[in-house]
Every structure is written in C-alpha cells, then in structure tokens.
Amino acid sequence: MATISDVANRAGVSTATVSRALNGKATVDPELAARVLAAAEELGYRPNGPARNLRKQETAVLALIISDVENPFFTAIARGVEDVAHEAGYSLVLCNSDDTADKERQYVDVALQERVAGVLLSPTGSAETAELLARHSTPVVAVDRPLPDHPSDTVLVDNRLAAKHATLHLSGQGYGRIGCLTGPSGVPTADDRLAGYRDGLRASKLPGSASLVRRASFKAEGAQRAAHALLTQADPPDALLVGNSAMAVGVLEALAALRLKPGRDVGVVAFDDAPWTTLLDPPLSVVAQPAYDMGALAARLLLDRISGDRAETSTTTLSAHLVVRGSSSR
Amino acid sequence: MATISDVANRAGVSTATVSRALNGKATVDPELAARVLAAAEELGYRPNGPARNLRKQETAVLALIISDVENPFFTAIARGVEDVAHEAGYSLVLCNSDDTADKERQYVDVALQERVAGVLLSPTGSAETAELLARHSTPVVAVDRPLPDHPSDTVLVDNRLAAKHATLHLSGQGYGRIGCLTGPSGVPTADDRLAGYRDGLRASKLPGSASLVRRASFKAEGAQRAAHALLTQADPPDALLVGNSAMAVGVLEALAALRLKPGRDVGVVAFDDAPWTTLLDPPLSVVAQPAYDMGALAARLLLDRISGDRAETSTTTLSAHLVVRGSSSR
DNA sequence: GTGAAAGCGCTAACAG
DNA sequence: CTGTTAGCGCTTTCAC
C-alpha cells in the first residue's frame, strides 16, 4: 500500500509537505498542495493509522463495552453514543461482555492496548475491571450502572424511583398482591428495581413477601420459568413488575400458557419500551428509559474529559417514565 | 504509560528479551522470563497496540459494517461474527452505515486506514465502496447482499426462493389477492423478495398487479403508511408478504387501526423471526433467516482469506425457512 | 540464549 | 513556505 513517501516522490516534494498538505495545515503553497492531493489520489493513498496513532500518541476511537448487542436497550445506547462520536470525528468499537467479568476484562485490556481515546462501559460489577481502568489514565464513563469502588463519570437512570412509581400505579389500579421479577442479584439495575418495588409496596401499605419476588437472568427463558413458578404457587401474585423487555416476553408466554390475560387476570408492567408492545392485546404498560439520550450524554461527557475540559467526575441520573397501556388495568 | 524499555530496565534485560518473553517465544531463559513477567505486572504494562501494529504491519481487528445496529437481523449477524472472531483472537469494530453510501464509504475508509485485518460488509450497493475496497488488498466478505461489480466472498440467503415459498403458502391457504410490501428499489434483498413474490404468484396462477406492490424503507413507519394505502384502496389485497420484522410492526399497526385481523381478514407473512411474534394474537407467520450462522460463516471465510488459505472467491447461499403460525390462515 | 540496532510510516520541531 | 531529521514503541534480523 502506498506510503507518504511514495506520494512525496510522485509530487516531487518532501514527506513533511505531504503531511502538511493532507492535514490541511495553512502554510502550504496552494500549487504544491494541489500536486500532493493529485498524487495521493492517483496512488489511492490512505494514511497509515497505526503509524499516525503511534506518532501522535492518540487515536480517534472510542470503545463501548456493553453486555448484549442483541438487547434493544443497549443498542439504543449504542446509537446515541455513535451519533455523537461520529459527529466529533471518532469511530466506535462495540464490544459484548455477555455480562461476564472475564470477557469484560479482556475487552478493557484490548481497549487499553489499542490506546483508544476513551471507553464507555456498562460494568458487570467486577472490581477487577474497575481497578484496571483506574490504574491507567484512559478516560472512562460508566453507563447504566456505576463502576464499583472507583468514582467516574456516570450516567444512570433512576430505576428505583421508576420501579416505585410503577408499583404505586399497579396498586392504584386495584392490584393487591404485586410480585416482582428482576435480574440477578448484584446487578445494580436489578437490585434498584427491586428496592423501588419494595418502596412502592410500603408506600401503598401492601404486604411484601419473599414469595412474591423472583430473580432470573435478563432473558426471556429464565423469566418464563420464574413467572410460571410464581403464578402457580399457592397465593399467586395478581400483578407483576418485570425487569426488562426480554423478560417480559417470557412472562407473557407463561401467562398465555396458563390462560391468564394481562390486565384482566394479572397486571403487568415491564421495564423498557419496544415497538411491538402496542401490538399486543392488551398493549403492554412499560417503564420507558431514555436509552438513546443516555448514550449521547455519556459520549459527550467522555469527549469532554478526553479534551480535558472537566476535572471533577459527575454522576447524572436521568428519569424513566411510566407509559400506561392496557396490561396494567382490568 | 509504561513502555517496553521501562520493563526491560526493571527486569535488567534488553527490550528484545522482554518482547520475546512477553510473546511466549521459546528461546528465553525461564528465569529471565519470570523476571520480565514480574516487572511487567508490577508496572501494569500493556503493549502499545499502534506501535506493535505498525511494526508487524498487521492488526488483529475485523470491521463489520452494517446498516443498522438496532435491527435484530443485523445484530444476530454481529453475534455470529463476534463469536468466531473472538474465538480466533480478533476484535470486532462495529459500524453503522445507516444504509447510506456516504457513511459506508467513510467507515470503509477508516477501516482501510486503521489497517484492519479484514472487513465484513452488508453493502448498500454503492459502486464507489466496492471500488475502494477492490483497489486495496484488504480482504472483504459481503454479507446479506452482494458487493456490486467486484466479485468477493459472499454469504447470502435465498430471499427469492423464500419469498416464493411464502407466497405459495399464502395462496395455498386460500388468499387470492396477495400483496407485497418490500424495501427500497436497488436494495438486493428487497428486490429479490419482490421477484420471489412474483414467482410465487405466477406459480400459483394468481394475478399480479402493480397496485398490489408497495416499497418503503425497512422501518415501521413507512411500512405503516404503505400498508394503510394498500388496504384502503379499491380492490385491496387479502394477504401481505412483508419485507422484514420492523415493517411487520407497521403493517400490524395499520391493520389494527383498520380493525382488520391478521389471518382472518388479511393473511400476513413477514421476513425475520423475532421473540415477540408468538405473543401476538394470532401469532405471526415468518420467514426465519439464519442470521447468526451467516455471521459466523462470513467471519470464518474472512479469517481463512486473511490467513491466505483460499484463493478463489465463493458465494454461499443459505436458505431461509417458513415458520407457519396463525397470521397466515383464516 | 541474549543484546544492539534498524526500521515500520508518520508528525513535529527546527533550520533554512 | 519547505526540507531535514528525530523519534513514537515495538519486533526482528544479525552478531555474539
């Protein structure tokens, strides 16, 4: 592949001039600049990224490490990140941690090695990753979940409050035995939603009970089993607060299998909005999270930090809002 | 950040030895190797990726350029790619072209600059991109759509045949005026599905008519408008073949707004399976594409080509299969 | 088995 | 305004 000196030879100038011309530095004779541009074009010249990055000691790439590319919540975040990154001339490397501390550490490792300008992370909660990041000076912002132990810029949503509101809504609709299906213990979003659910129960003077709560992975399958167990036990719940939209699929399947109708038989509110929720009969009530905005904001914070504009770390908590549809009233 | 010579100093050896030790070359005194490893650990040393890439004239990263991270079909492909890439020690850079020739070219450009080992591309159809790729020697494999004009390794699905089967199925269920809602003209998958639909019509001796066909972007919104127009015209279709799952959402919304029930009033088959399709009443019949497998296969082809194992380019066409559910029978 | 030294392609002083 | 030159951090001959 053509190098800068090939271009220099062809244009009859030095490599320095080529570099200046190609990078749009002011001080280049227009005529020479034109010759350089022409030569570069003819040769199909592309600057060698690694060489440039090595020399400049910086890259124009951001890494985004999320737990699941197939989860619409995270892809919406990715969209937000990508739009502002792209706007600012940065590329985005997307990585899947699968919510695994090990894969997460591996990806953080390569991000560090490749000397990315910054990393956006939805942390699994592994202290090791946080440690790793803290030891190096690469700017980081945590999205959706905080980075354990080490303060960093963070963009969260107020899951606890949203869960409380959803629970109060259910209670207000006359459901008296509200259950909760949330994610794995230790995952902050899962724990916060559970806490908010308990807040809601308390505020509406409803009885809480361990038998009304189940945990599962944030996937459809586990949620289906958990919902089935919950609904077939003695004294089953008459409403369910569900941890995310993938789980909602499982819950709805379990309901259908038991010939229970959302709303009429069992009130349902799930976290995450999705385009298909309005197609159901009845449509699904949801807690909509501002995923795109979270991504965009996180990217902006990261870019600011990269350019050294801010010193103090900040935590921004966005609010989610309840969208009431048919599945949460009889 | 610590460099290789910091490590060398601390271990009391040369940088060459550090390099050899860290890369697991056989010929290093075990005792020295241990000292090197210890020093590297203590300093939190990470090899400088750009420097290494520059020196080795190669990188361990693959670029995947798709039109939409929020489209489950493409994320499933990404999953397949990522799993095999990761397995082979490669990282994946994911980029969104938004089905825009311009963004696509831009991303191909950075991929070329960063000297990625190879690129996987779901081409928009822009000849310019194909040209660009062909001029440089970076290995490429096209996924889901062929690269215009320039032969390359390609992984496709037989959209045409699948569309024909779906149409025949609809006709077999007694629908006599089958319509088709497909993607933008020029997008091969959209055109192939339309062609297959026409094949199906012909094979079942059903009348074709321009008034039964509409094009829209592969998104819900446009599809909703198009479906509404189709269904409110004189002599509306009694069944619809729909281009993808996002469009299906729009179509189903249009149907609901018109108080038309899928299956009973209008038969519906849509491309792409999705977890929520079984939650609908009636459940949605779909053409399921082997997206994950496409990604995995494409990645394997690319890896083979990178290691120079193959010379001839190949085109692999996978088949999609019809999943019959309630929306395509009365 | 180990070290010295060259050089990957580029940018940024520094001279002219 | 342009060219010469050094050097980013690493791997890899080439000597020893």
XYZ file of C-alpha atoms (C1' of nucleotides) in Angstrom:
692
model
C 0.000 0.000 0.000
C 1.255 3.443 -0.876
C 3.095 5.351 1.843
C 3.613 9.005 2.435
C 6.992 8.929 0.748
C 5.523 7.397 -2.380
C 3.240 10.377 -2.501
C 6.138 12.721 -1.781
C 8.188 11.273 -4.628
C 5.380 11.458 -7.079
C 4.574 15.033 -6.157
C 8.240 15.979 -6.059
C 8.154 17.311 -2.508
C 9.202 16.156 0.956
C 7.136 13.923 3.196
C 6.707 16.815 5.570
C 4.963 18.822 2.921
C 2.744 15.907 2.057
C 1.800 15.528 5.686
C 1.034 19.199 5.989
C -0.950 19.347 2.785
C -3.008 16.288 3.622
C -3.761 17.525 7.094
C -4.894 20.861 5.816
C -2.224 22.910 7.552
C -2.465 26.513 6.465
C 1.094 27.068 5.446
C 1.392 25.176 2.191
C 1.743 26.661 -1.251
C -1.575 26.077 -2.994
C 0.149 24.798 -6.068
C 2.168 22.214 -4.170
C -0.867 21.256 -2.163
C -2.738 20.556 -5.362
C 0.101 18.397 -6.669
C 0.156 16.463 -3.418
C -3.569 15.907 -3.456
C -3.410 14.711 -7.038
C -0.553 12.331 -6.308
C -2.325 10.934 -3.267
C -5.463 10.430 -5.270
C -3.654 8.685 -8.099
C -1.890 6.353 -5.726
C -5.042 5.623 -3.759
C -3.090 6.685 -0.718
C -4.597 6.168 2.759
C -2.574 7.389 5.726
C -1.350 4.522 7.865
C -3.466 4.725 11.006
C -1.196 2.798 13.337
C 1.794 4.912 12.333
C -0.081 8.115 12.845
C -1.537 6.947 16.138
C 1.877 5.911 17.347
C 3.380 9.196 16.445
C 0.572 11.326 17.823
C 0.149 9.208 20.912
C -3.594 9.307 20.498
C -6.358 7.687 18.499
C -9.751 8.858 17.387
C -11.599 5.781 18.568
C -13.912 5.163 21.467
C -14.734 1.752 22.870
C -18.208 0.880 24.073
C -18.462 -2.268 26.134
C -21.980 -3.470 26.728
C -23.388 -6.695 27.992
C -25.510 -7.636 24.998
C -25.696 -6.303 21.429
C -28.976 -8.076 20.998
C -30.662 -6.157 23.777
C -32.523 -3.189 22.275
C -31.880 -1.110 25.359
C -28.155 -1.346 24.795
C -28.333 -0.871 21.051
C -30.280 2.310 21.625
C -27.487 3.465 23.917
C -25.000 2.489 21.222
C -26.913 4.588 18.745
C -26.724 7.596 20.984
C -23.034 7.107 21.544
C -22.332 6.536 17.890
C -24.168 9.596 16.708
C -22.230 11.983 18.901
C -18.934 10.148 18.459
C -19.266 10.178 14.709
C -20.202 13.808 14.780
C -16.978 14.563 16.618
C -14.882 12.523 14.221
C -14.461 9.498 16.434
C -15.051 5.882 15.495
C -16.737 3.452 17.809
C -15.650 -0.056 18.712
C -18.523 -2.054 20.075
C -17.854 -4.999 22.347
C -20.015 -7.626 24.019
C -19.166 -8.546 27.548
C -22.048 -11.009 27.876
C -22.217 -9.714 31.426
C -19.121 -11.732 32.108
C -16.359 -10.261 34.234
C -13.811 -12.184 32.225
C -14.841 -11.019 28.769
C -15.222 -7.550 30.124
C -11.670 -7.505 31.437
C -10.421 -8.894 28.155
C -12.084 -6.137 26.177
C -10.912 -3.434 28.527
C -7.453 -4.873 28.040
C -7.545 -4.557 24.279
C -9.064 -1.098 24.525
C -6.163 -0.078 26.736
C -3.638 -1.696 24.421
C -5.025 -0.092 21.353
C -4.825 3.168 23.230
C -8.390 4.150 22.479
C -9.179 7.723 23.397
C -11.786 6.652 25.912
C -14.066 3.874 26.987
C -17.756 3.724 27.708
C -18.741 0.840 29.871
C -21.838 -0.711 31.248
C -19.970 -2.501 34.036
C -20.699 -6.057 35.096
C -19.701 -5.007 38.580
C -16.325 -6.696 38.534
C -13.951 -4.861 40.828
C -11.047 -6.088 38.759
C -12.131 -4.176 35.668
C -12.621 -1.021 37.666
C -9.174 -1.492 39.142
C -7.627 -1.975 35.714
C -9.218 1.151 34.343
C -8.245 3.173 37.375
C -4.584 2.175 37.090
C -4.343 3.562 33.610
C -5.299 7.040 32.723
C -7.745 6.287 29.929
C -10.909 8.338 30.416
C -13.961 6.253 31.267
C -17.633 6.804 31.642
C -19.963 4.287 33.140
C -23.404 3.909 31.609
C -26.496 2.355 33.130
C -24.538 1.010 36.097
C -21.875 2.581 38.285
C -18.279 1.434 38.290
C -17.648 -0.277 41.644
C -15.349 1.475 44.118
C -13.786 3.920 41.713
C -15.618 7.172 41.130
C -16.007 8.018 37.470
C -18.327 9.945 35.231
C -21.544 8.041 35.304
C -24.891 8.162 33.542
C -27.685 6.308 35.248
C -31.413 6.138 35.267
C -33.405 6.349 38.427
C -34.514 2.760 38.393
C -35.536 2.757 41.987
C -37.910 5.661 41.663
C -39.312 4.356 38.382
C -39.960 0.955 39.932
C -41.662 2.604 42.870
C -43.922 4.597 40.576
C -44.799 1.539 38.561
C -45.659 -0.343 41.721
C -47.789 2.501 43.010
C -49.561 2.616 39.687
C -50.336 -1.089 39.895
C -51.559 -0.703 43.424
C -53.680 2.269 42.378
C -55.292 0.089 39.732
C -56.512 -2.204 42.471
C -53.951 -4.979 42.326
C -53.301 -6.136 45.862
C -50.658 -8.825 45.566
C -47.955 -7.364 43.397
C -44.971 -9.525 42.523
C -41.581 -8.611 41.137
C -39.402 -10.362 38.633
C -35.975 -8.846 38.453
C -32.443 -9.582 37.275
C -29.554 -11.307 39.005
C -28.521 -10.238 42.463
C -25.528 -7.926 42.379
C -26.522 -6.258 39.135
C -27.288 -2.733 40.324
C -30.184 -2.145 37.959
C -31.800 -5.369 39.079
C -31.305 -4.542 42.736
C -32.511 -0.977 42.355
C -35.688 -2.070 40.652
C -36.336 -4.492 43.447
C -35.711 -1.805 46.053
C -38.067 0.563 44.268
C -40.688 -2.138 44.119
C -40.390 -2.550 47.876
C -40.631 1.204 48.329
C -43.821 1.150 46.325
C -45.283 -1.677 48.336
C -44.502 0.119 51.565
C -45.899 3.415 50.330
C -49.144 1.771 49.330
C -49.349 -0.253 52.527
C -49.307 -3.515 50.644
C -47.812 -6.625 52.204
C -44.380 -7.569 50.940
C -43.395 -11.180 50.883
C -40.332 -13.075 49.746
C -42.619 -15.437 47.874
C -43.634 -12.610 45.549
C -40.112 -11.950 44.313
C -38.100 -13.935 41.786
C -34.762 -13.363 40.156
C -33.688 -14.575 36.741
C -31.241 -13.560 34.067
C -32.406 -10.606 31.966
C -33.523 -13.066 29.272
C -36.855 -14.483 28.176
C -36.246 -18.077 29.084
C -35.420 -17.759 32.750
C -38.168 -15.222 33.170
C -40.709 -17.614 31.741
C -39.820 -20.316 34.230
C -39.762 -17.863 37.105
C -43.107 -16.396 36.137
C -44.624 -19.831 35.831
C -43.386 -20.753 39.300
C -44.685 -17.519 40.739
C -48.100 -17.867 39.174
C -48.721 -21.474 40.029
C -47.759 -21.254 43.690
C -50.303 -21.061 46.463
C -51.393 -17.462 46.818
C -50.008 -16.214 43.477
C -49.488 -12.522 42.700
C -52.208 -10.649 40.836
C -49.721 -8.268 39.231
C -46.096 -8.345 38.143
C -43.348 -5.784 37.790
C -40.952 -7.172 35.190
C -37.240 -6.336 34.903
C -36.875 -5.730 31.153
C -38.455 -6.341 27.802
C -36.781 -9.665 27.103
C -38.103 -10.933 30.424
C -41.494 -9.542 29.506
C -41.579 -11.879 26.535
C -41.043 -14.831 28.854
C -43.624 -13.598 31.330
C -46.214 -13.060 28.636
C -45.577 -16.545 27.309
C -46.023 -18.007 30.778
C -49.244 -16.053 31.188
C -50.576 -17.289 27.854
C -49.701 -20.875 28.705
C -51.691 -20.556 31.919
C -54.539 -18.879 30.035
C -54.141 -15.778 32.121
C -54.831 -12.486 30.432
C -52.588 -9.493 31.128
C -54.544 -6.699 32.766
C -57.700 -8.624 33.493
C -56.125 -11.542 35.361
C -52.642 -10.288 36.101
C -51.477 -6.688 35.894
C -48.159 -6.333 34.088
C -45.663 -3.506 33.826
C -42.260 -4.131 32.290
C -39.102 -2.071 32.046
C -38.033 -0.942 28.544
C -40.301 0.179 25.788
C -40.273 -1.702 22.484
C -42.052 -1.143 19.190
C -44.071 -4.324 19.488
C -45.596 -3.595 22.894
C -48.514 -1.763 21.304
C -49.358 -4.724 19.091
C -50.300 -6.936 21.979
C -53.784 -7.407 23.288
C -53.871 -5.680 25.653
C -50.874 -3.454 24.902
C -48.072 -3.671 27.419
C -47.538 -0.970 30.030
C -43.881 -0.110 30.314
C -41.281 1.971 32.046
C -39.552 3.712 29.167
C -35.892 4.506 29.681
C -34.150 7.303 27.789
C -31.571 4.935 26.342
C -30.575 6.981 23.327
C -30.128 10.067 25.465
C -28.057 8.152 27.965
C -25.701 7.095 25.216
C -25.493 10.547 23.725
C -24.872 12.160 27.083
C -22.284 9.592 28.077
C -20.433 10.144 24.837
C -20.477 13.867 25.345
C -19.097 13.514 28.854
C -16.368 11.247 27.579
C -15.416 13.598 24.776
C -15.254 16.474 27.248
C -12.997 14.530 29.517
C -10.772 13.499 26.629
C -10.259 17.087 25.675
C -9.533 17.831 29.318
C -12.413 20.223 29.750
C -13.522 18.909 33.091
C -11.797 17.799 36.226
C -14.418 16.596 38.676
C -16.306 13.429 37.942
C -20.057 13.673 37.769
C -22.990 11.357 38.094
C -26.080 12.141 36.079
C -29.296 10.371 36.858
C -31.978 10.553 34.213
C -35.523 9.639 34.986
C -37.552 6.949 33.300
C -41.233 7.404 32.720
C -44.187 5.134 33.038
C -46.235 4.520 29.922
C -49.608 3.203 30.947
C -51.289 0.868 28.496
C -53.834 -1.884 28.817
C -51.810 -4.538 30.598
C -51.956 -2.762 33.926
C -55.661 -2.280 34.394
C -58.606 -4.623 34.401
C 2.074 4.606 30.482
C 4.870 2.093 30.911
C 6.799 1.102 27.788
C 8.759 -1.956 26.924
C 12.013 -0.328 27.917
C 10.673 0.504 31.356
C 10.023 -3.174 31.741
C 13.457 -4.011 30.346
C 15.163 -1.696 32.825
C 13.281 -3.018 35.756
C 13.988 -6.616 34.804
C 17.574 -5.821 33.957
C 17.395 -7.201 30.432
C 17.146 -5.813 26.912
C 13.923 -4.806 25.228
C 14.400 -7.674 22.820
C 14.246 -10.149 25.634
C 11.160 -8.516 27.065
C 9.475 -8.733 23.703
C 10.398 -12.375 23.338
C 9.338 -13.268 26.846
C 6.026 -11.478 26.607
C 5.214 -13.072 23.288
C 5.996 -16.521 24.572
C 8.888 -17.210 22.220
C 10.505 -20.499 23.088
C 14.098 -19.370 23.421
C 14.101 -17.414 26.642
C 15.750 -18.443 29.868
C 12.911 -19.338 32.224
C 14.457 -17.331 34.995
C 14.672 -14.191 32.898
C 11.204 -14.743 31.580
C 9.890 -14.845 35.121
C 11.666 -11.611 35.961
C 10.212 -9.965 32.877
C 6.714 -11.115 33.665
C 7.025 -9.846 37.204
C 8.325 -6.478 36.076
C 5.564 -6.132 33.516
C 2.975 -6.979 36.118
C 4.351 -4.515 38.637
C 4.353 -1.713 36.122
C 0.913 -2.549 34.834
C 2.485 -2.744 31.420
C 0.231 -3.067 28.336
C 1.970 -3.389 24.994
C 1.349 -0.366 22.813
C -1.024 -1.608 20.134
C -0.345 1.028 17.492
C 3.404 0.504 17.806
C 3.068 -3.223 17.502
C 0.642 -2.946 14.616
C 2.940 -0.572 12.827
C 5.895 -2.834 13.263
C 4.082 -6.036 12.362
C 2.170 -4.450 9.540
C -0.991 -6.178 10.664
C -3.734 -5.861 13.239
C -5.991 -8.336 14.949
C -9.175 -6.454 14.304
C -12.062 -7.027 11.961
C -14.548 -4.380 10.910
C -18.218 -5.160 10.460
C -20.214 -2.524 8.637
C -23.945 -2.990 8.807
C -26.821 -0.743 8.006
C -28.492 -0.671 11.403
C -27.411 -1.804 14.890
C -30.970 -1.579 16.019
C -32.160 -4.169 13.528
C -32.218 -7.581 15.225
C -31.358 -9.314 11.975
C -28.067 -7.472 11.816
C -27.290 -7.812 15.486
C -27.740 -11.539 15.164
C -25.234 -11.480 12.322
C -22.939 -9.410 14.508
C -23.234 -12.005 17.211
C -22.202 -14.744 14.850
C -19.265 -12.735 13.601
C -18.183 -11.747 17.062
C -18.233 -15.237 18.442
C -15.929 -16.646 15.812
C -13.731 -13.551 15.672
C -13.273 -13.546 19.407
C -12.519 -17.234 19.368
C -9.724 -16.587 16.887
C -8.293 -13.734 18.916
C -9.671 -10.921 16.795
C -11.570 -7.896 17.993
C -14.568 -6.536 16.178
C -15.316 -2.965 15.245
C -18.976 -2.463 14.567
C -20.112 0.375 12.351
C -23.477 1.718 11.264
C -23.834 2.768 7.676
C -27.492 3.733 8.046
C -27.783 2.312 4.545
C -26.079 5.430 3.344
C -23.446 5.206 0.649
C -21.647 8.119 2.197
C -21.359 6.816 5.735
C -20.448 3.439 4.325
C -17.566 4.874 2.342
C -16.432 6.818 5.353
C -16.294 3.725 7.502
C -14.560 1.687 4.833
C -12.055 4.486 4.689
C -11.251 4.356 8.374
C -11.128 0.572 8.281
C -8.581 0.800 5.491
C -6.609 3.463 7.330
C -6.525 1.567 10.539
C -5.282 -1.389 8.525
C -7.847 -3.777 9.916
C -7.168 -7.372 9.012
C -10.423 -7.667 7.115
C -13.852 -6.192 6.637
C -17.310 -7.692 6.676
C -19.845 -5.627 4.897
C -23.509 -5.621 4.222
C -23.197 -3.327 1.210
C -25.589 -0.508 0.468
C -24.945 -1.173 -3.184
C -22.705 1.810 -3.730
C -20.277 1.080 -6.535
C -17.841 3.535 -5.025
C -17.360 1.491 -1.886
C -16.818 -1.656 -3.878
C -14.280 0.186 -5.971
C -12.458 1.448 -2.918
C -12.229 -1.982 -1.400
C -11.093 -3.535 -4.646
C -8.266 -1.037 -5.057
C -6.769 -2.020 -1.749
C -5.903 -5.521 -0.861
C -7.831 -5.765 2.404
C -9.817 -8.995 2.470
C -13.560 -8.494 2.327
C -16.626 -10.598 2.665
C -20.078 -9.407 1.768
C -22.954 -10.480 3.974
C -26.651 -10.484 3.158
C -26.088 -8.552 -0.062
C -23.504 -8.932 -2.800
C -20.829 -6.357 -3.465
C -21.688 -4.690 -6.781
C -19.409 -5.385 -9.749
C -16.488 -6.794 -7.801
C -16.561 -10.499 -7.045
C -15.829 -11.258 -3.405
C -16.596 -13.889 -0.842
C -20.258 -13.570 -0.194
C -22.807 -15.034 2.181
C -26.396 -14.644 1.142
C -29.760 -16.097 1.856
C -32.038 -17.264 -0.843
C -34.552 -14.494 -0.437
C -36.135 -15.082 -3.757
C -36.936 -18.704 -3.119
C -38.094 -17.989 0.422
C -40.416 -15.258 -0.802
C -41.794 -17.602 -3.427
C -42.485 -20.272 -0.829
C -44.161 -17.802 1.459
C -46.348 -16.598 -1.398
C -47.264 -20.137 -2.384
C -48.137 -20.848 1.227
C -50.434 -17.844 1.332
C -52.033 -18.872 -1.913
C -52.428 -22.417 -0.607
C -54.273 -21.027 2.393
C -56.861 -19.586 0.062
C -55.760 -15.998 -0.185
C -56.342 -14.825 -3.720
C -55.115 -11.252 -3.832
C -51.707 -11.306 -2.296
C -49.815 -8.060 -1.919
C -46.171 -7.369 -1.253
C -44.520 -4.746 0.853
C -40.812 -4.646 0.292
C -37.772 -2.427 0.798
C -36.302 0.309 -1.377
C -35.612 -0.359 -5.017
C -31.974 -1.187 -5.625
C -31.501 -2.966 -2.314
C -30.912 -6.527 -3.488
C -32.745 -8.200 -0.630
C -35.766 -6.014 -1.271
C -35.692 -6.713 -4.992
C -35.142 -10.436 -4.535
C -38.080 -10.734 -2.209
C -40.234 -8.940 -4.704
C -39.036 -11.199 -7.519
C -39.757 -14.280 -5.413
C -43.192 -12.951 -4.628
C -43.848 -12.622 -8.353
C -42.521 -16.132 -8.917
C -44.982 -17.348 -6.339
C -47.868 -15.509 -7.898
C -47.044 -16.953 -11.286
C -46.619 -20.462 -9.941
C -49.991 -20.327 -8.265
C -51.641 -18.715 -11.286
C -52.640 -15.684 -9.302
C -52.948 -12.299 -10.975
C -50.097 -9.935 -10.354
C -50.745 -6.234 -10.342
C -48.639 -3.189 -9.726
C -51.297 -1.942 -7.355
C -50.534 -4.825 -5.004
C -46.910 -3.854 -4.507
C -45.507 -1.102 -2.332
C -41.995 -0.117 -1.412
C -40.904 1.579 1.794
C -37.798 1.813 3.895
C -37.171 -1.237 6.048
C -38.690 0.609 9.014
C -42.018 0.509 10.797
C -43.199 3.994 9.959
C -43.032 3.899 6.192
C -44.454 0.403 6.192
C -47.437 1.538 8.190
C -48.289 4.266 5.696
C -47.743 1.941 2.761
C -49.883 -0.778 4.298
C -52.625 1.698 5.043
C -52.609 2.900 1.443
C -52.645 -0.645 0.134
C -55.513 -1.729 2.353
C -57.751 1.246 1.778
C -57.514 1.291 -1.991
C -60.221 -0.092 -4.235
C -59.700 -3.818 -4.548
C -57.310 -4.204 -1.599
C -55.117 -7.287 -1.084
C -56.364 -10.060 1.190
C -52.838 -11.069 2.168
C -49.457 -9.411 2.534
C -45.876 -10.527 2.244
C -43.849 -8.151 4.394
C -40.158 -7.307 3.933
C -38.864 -7.532 7.495
C -39.874 -7.509 11.121
C -39.681 -3.761 11.612
C -42.029 -3.341 8.686
C -44.261 -6.002 10.173
C -44.776 -3.806 13.209
C -46.009 -1.011 10.958
C -48.230 -3.328 8.971
C -49.762 -4.805 12.084
C -50.438 -1.331 13.417
C -52.126 -0.347 10.176
C -54.216 -3.498 10.301
C -55.273 -2.805 13.881
C -56.199 0.775 13.036
C -58.437 -0.523 10.263
C -59.882 -3.165 12.586
C -58.600 -5.877 10.312
C -57.459 -9.084 11.972
C -54.333 -10.841 10.708
C -55.188 -14.273 9.369
C -58.913 -13.922 9.340
C -59.125 -10.699 7.338
C -55.678 -10.368 5.879
C -53.070 -13.102 5.710
C -49.632 -11.925 6.823
C -46.174 -13.416 6.471
C -43.135 -11.319 7.349
C -39.426 -11.822 6.890
C -37.335 -12.246 10.072
C -38.320 -14.089 13.165
C -38.467 -12.236 16.472
C -39.162 -13.372 20.026
C -42.361 -11.370 20.264
C -44.055 -12.831 17.187
C -45.553 -15.667 19.225
C -47.137 -13.255 21.680
C -49.477 -11.791 19.123
C -52.992 -12.914 18.539
C -52.775 -14.605 16.158
C -49.038 -15.301 16.229
C -47.144 -14.019 13.218
C -46.020 -16.345 10.439
C -42.469 -15.567 9.425
C -39.622 -16.409 7.133
C -36.788 -17.127 9.542
C -33.324 -16.290 8.288
C -30.201 -17.976 9.664
C -28.661 -14.665 10.682
C -26.309 -15.957 13.346
C -24.992 -18.638 11.028
C -24.496 -16.128 8.258
C -22.346 -14.043 10.537
C -20.367 -16.987 11.802
C -19.785 -18.330 8.307
C -18.825 -14.938 6.944
C -16.307 -14.493 9.739
C -14.826 -17.894 9.074
C -14.467 -17.133 5.378
C -12.802 -13.856 6.187
C -10.386 -15.441 8.643
C -9.474 -18.069 6.068
C -8.780 -15.455 3.490
C -6.705 -13.408 5.916
C -4.518 -16.389 6.584
C -4.280 -16.900 2.841
C -5.856 -20.324 2.868
C -8.070 -19.790 -0.109
C -7.663 -18.201 -3.480
C -10.974 -18.352 -5.324
C -13.855 -16.279 -4.071
C -17.001 -18.126 -3.163
C -20.653 -17.309 -2.791
C -22.640 -19.256 -0.247
C -26.386 -19.072 -0.308
C -28.160 -20.252 2.815
C -31.827 -20.978 2.793
C -34.452 -19.364 4.960
C -37.383 -21.324 6.235
C -41.024 -20.542 6.583
C -42.481 -20.738 10.065
C -46.226 -21.030 9.767
C -48.246 -19.531 12.602
C -51.730 -18.148 12.896
C -51.420 -14.965 10.867
C -51.426 -16.779 7.556
C -54.581 -18.827 7.802
C -58.171 -17.980 8.496
C 20.187 -17.515 24.880
C 20.787 -12.505 24.694
C 21.686 -7.698 23.155
C 22.402 -3.896 19.689
C 20.401 -1.723 16.170
C 17.426 -0.953 12.319
C 13.139 0.480 10.769
C 7.682 0.162 10.285
C 5.015 5.336 8.470
C 4.049 9.195 10.286
C 4.253 14.172 12.513
C 6.561 17.974 14.650
C 10.490 20.600 15.871
C 13.938 23.039 13.888
C 16.634 25.204 10.169
C 16.864 27.385 6.280
C 6.917 28.269 2.842
C 9.705 23.879 2.601
C 13.038 20.249 3.758
C 15.855 17.549 7.145
C 15.730 14.943 10.939
C 14.420 12.725 15.174
C 11.677 9.576 17.345
C 6.833 7.467 18.888
C 7.174 1.711 20.950
C 7.610 -2.260 19.155
C 9.601 -6.687 16.679
C 13.156 -8.805 14.270
C 17.329 -9.686 11.946
C 22.068 -10.076 12.893
C 26.027 -10.655 15.754
C 27.897 -12.565 19.628
